[in-house]
PDB file of C-alpha atoms in Angstrom:
ATOM      1  CA  UNK A   1       8.434  -2.598  16.264  1.00 66.00           C
ATOM      2  CA  UNK A   2       5.336  -1.170  17.835  1.00 74.00           C
ATOM      3  CA  UNK A   3       3.758   1.036  15.171  1.00 88.00           C
ATOM      4  CA  UNK A   4       2.181  -0.765  12.196  1.00 90.00           C
ATOM      5  CA  UNK A   5       3.001   2.199   9.952  1.00 92.00           C
ATOM      6  CA  UNK A   6       6.715   1.608  10.541  1.00 94.00           C
ATOM      7  CA  UNK A   7       6.509  -2.074   9.590  1.00 95.00           C
ATOM      8  CA  UNK A   8       5.206  -1.750   6.011  1.00 95.00           C
ATOM      9  CA  UNK A   9       7.173   0.651   3.839  1.00 94.00           C
ATOM     10  CA  UNK A  10       5.734   0.281   0.326  1.00 93.00           C
ATOM     11  CA  UNK A  11       3.907  -2.110  -1.947  1.00 94.00           C
ATOM     12  CA  UNK A  12       6.078  -3.731  -4.615  1.00 93.00           C
ATOM     13  CA  UNK A  13       4.275  -3.527  -7.963  1.00 93.00           C
ATOM     14  CA  UNK A  14       6.207  -5.542 -10.496  1.00 93.00           C
ATOM     15  CA  UNK A  15       5.419  -8.144 -13.112  1.00 95.00           C
ATOM     16  CA  UNK A  16       6.202 -10.998 -10.731  1.00 95.00           C
ATOM     17  CA  UNK A  17       4.171  -9.406  -7.921  1.00 93.00           C
ATOM     18  CA  UNK A  18       1.190  -9.021 -10.254  1.00 92.00           C
ATOM     19  CA  UNK A  19       1.384 -12.686 -11.242  1.00 94.00           C
ATOM     20  CA  UNK A  20       1.537 -13.734  -7.587  1.00 93.00           C
ATOM     21  CA  UNK A  21      -1.548 -11.643  -6.836  1.00 92.00           C
ATOM     22  CA  UNK A  22      -3.504 -13.094  -9.743  1.00 92.00           C
ATOM     23  CA  UNK A  23      -2.529 -16.746  -9.338  1.00 93.00           C
ATOM     24  CA  UNK A  24      -1.886 -17.301  -5.617  1.00 93.00           C
ATOM     25  CA  UNK A  25      -3.637 -14.383  -3.881  1.00 94.00           C
ATOM     26  CA  UNK A  26      -0.195 -13.203  -2.617  1.00 95.00           C
ATOM     27  CA  UNK A  27       0.914  -9.586  -2.293  1.00 96.00           C
ATOM     28  CA  UNK A  28       4.462  -8.248  -2.064  1.00 96.00           C
ATOM     29  CA  UNK A  29       5.511  -5.501   0.365  1.00 96.00           C
ATOM     30  CA  UNK A  30       8.807  -3.813   1.160  1.00 96.00           C
ATOM     31  CA  UNK A  31       9.034  -3.928   4.954  1.00 96.00           C
ATOM     32  CA  UNK A  32      11.340  -2.773   7.720  1.00 95.00           C
ATOM     33  CA  UNK A  33      14.402  -5.004   8.064  1.00 96.00           C
ATOM     34  CA  UNK A  34      13.831  -5.526  11.803  1.00 95.00           C
ATOM     35  CA  UNK A  35      10.193  -6.635  11.419  1.00 95.00           C
ATOM     36  CA  UNK A  36       9.382 -10.295  11.951  1.00 94.00           C
ATOM     37  CA  UNK A  37       6.605 -12.356  10.371  1.00 96.00           C
ATOM     38  CA  UNK A  38       4.164 -11.869  13.243  1.00 96.00           C
ATOM     39  CA  UNK A  39       4.525  -8.081  13.122  1.00 95.00           C
ATOM     40  CA  UNK A  40       4.080  -8.071   9.337  1.00 96.00           C
ATOM     41  CA  UNK A  41       0.954 -10.225   9.636  1.00 96.00           C
ATOM     42  CA  UNK A  42      -0.521  -7.965  12.320  1.00 96.00           C
ATOM     43  CA  UNK A  43       0.259  -4.810  10.313  1.00 96.00           C
ATOM     44  CA  UNK A  44      -1.383  -6.098   7.108  1.00 95.00           C
ATOM     45  CA  UNK A  45      -4.468  -7.301   8.980  1.00 95.00           C
ATOM     46  CA  UNK A  46      -4.904  -3.950  10.737  1.00 95.00           C
ATOM     47  CA  UNK A  47      -4.138  -1.735   7.742  1.00 93.00           C
ATOM     48  CA  UNK A  48      -6.247  -3.531   5.146  1.00 93.00           C
ATOM     49  CA  UNK A  49      -8.788  -5.361   7.309  1.00 93.00           C
ATOM     50  CA  UNK A  50      -8.100  -8.739   5.639  1.00 93.00           C
ATOM     51  CA  UNK A  51      -7.117 -12.105   7.122  1.00 95.00           C
ATOM     52  CA  UNK A  52      -3.535 -13.226   6.438  1.00 96.00           C
ATOM     53  CA  UNK A  53      -2.881 -16.915   5.860  1.00 96.00           C
ATOM     54  CA  UNK A  54       0.931 -16.910   5.676  1.00 96.00           C
ATOM     55  CA  UNK A  55       3.953 -14.619   5.423  1.00 97.00           C
ATOM     56  CA  UNK A  56       7.251 -15.334   3.702  1.00 97.00           C
ATOM     57  CA  UNK A  57      10.214 -12.960   3.975  1.00 97.00           C
ATOM     58  CA  UNK A  58      13.389 -12.401   1.948  1.00 96.00           C
ATOM     59  CA  UNK A  59      16.396 -10.309   2.968  1.00 97.00           C
ATOM     60  CA  UNK A  60      18.280  -8.534   0.179  1.00 95.00           C
ATOM     61  CA  UNK A  61      21.765  -7.047   0.347  1.00 95.00           C
ATOM     62  CA  UNK A  62      22.363  -3.623  -1.093  1.00 92.00           C
ATOM     63  CA  UNK A  63      24.216  -3.429  -4.382  1.00 90.00           C
ATOM     64  CA  UNK A  64      27.791  -2.175  -4.574  1.00 84.00           C
ATOM     65  CA  UNK A  65      28.169   1.124  -6.385  1.00 84.00           C
ATOM     66  CA  UNK A  66      31.306   2.743  -7.860  1.00 76.00           C
ATOM     67  CA  UNK A  67      33.351  -0.394  -7.365  1.00 69.00           C
ATOM     68  CA  UNK A  68      36.332   0.637  -9.519  1.00 70.00           C
ATOM     69  CA  UNK A  69      37.506   3.254  -7.042  1.00 68.00           C
ATOM     70  CA  UNK A  70      38.726   2.804  -3.520  1.00 72.00           C
ATOM     71  CA  UNK A  71      35.719   4.538  -1.981  1.00 75.00           C
ATOM     72  CA  UNK A  72      33.060   2.049  -3.087  1.00 78.00           C
ATOM     73  CA  UNK A  73      29.638   2.516  -1.536  1.00 84.00           C
ATOM     74  CA  UNK A  74      26.518   0.439  -1.431  1.00 87.00           C
ATOM     75  CA  UNK A  75      22.779   0.922  -1.597  1.00 91.00           C
ATOM     76  CA  UNK A  76      20.681   0.140   1.441  1.00 93.00           C
ATOM     77  CA  UNK A  77      19.840  -3.419   2.468  1.00 96.00           C
ATOM     78  CA  UNK A  78      16.108  -4.181   2.381  1.00 96.00           C
ATOM     79  CA  UNK A  79      13.539  -6.828   3.223  1.00 97.00           C
ATOM     80  CA  UNK A  80      10.636  -8.130   1.145  1.00 97.00           C
ATOM     81  CA  UNK A  81       7.531  -9.835   2.502  1.00 97.00           C
ATOM     82  CA  UNK A  82       5.190 -12.019   0.447  1.00 97.00           C
ATOM     83  CA  UNK A  83       1.811 -12.129   2.178  1.00 97.00           C
ATOM     84  CA  UNK A  84      -0.847 -14.710   1.291  1.00 97.00           C
ATOM     85  CA  UNK A  85      -4.421 -13.728   2.115  1.00 95.00           C
ATOM     86  CA  UNK A  86      -7.276 -16.061   3.012  1.00 94.00           C
ATOM     87  CA  UNK A  87      -9.374 -17.446   0.161  1.00 91.00           C
ATOM     88  CA  UNK A  88     -11.791 -14.810  -1.114  1.00 89.00           C
ATOM     89  CA  UNK A  89      -9.893 -11.767   0.236  1.00 89.00           C
ATOM     90  CA  UNK A  90      -8.235  -9.405  -2.239  1.00 88.00           C
ATOM     91  CA  UNK A  91      -6.446  -6.059  -2.084  1.00 88.00           C
ATOM     92  CA  UNK A  92      -7.084  -3.263  -4.573  1.00 83.00           C
ATOM     93  CA  UNK A  93      -3.610  -1.688  -4.738  1.00 75.00           C
ATOM     94  CA  UNK A  94      -3.879   0.313  -7.942  1.00 67.00           C
TER      95      UNK A  94
END
């Protein structure tokens, strides 16, 4: 992954993500499945101009759809990154 705009897909704004931002200074992003922690860290630092302390990632399998028929499909697999910023840095996402 070379381009930082291919690494980060979207920001995940949910109730849990809001709590993480308020309590732990952590922000949740949906990222490319092939991106590693170093690429995610570099992309966030370059896009937002903030210092990243740590990155945690979670891989999610796509859900099965139309399971009662023989031609069951599935939604896309995706990857989530939880990024902790240095003390004092914040992101204004809204």
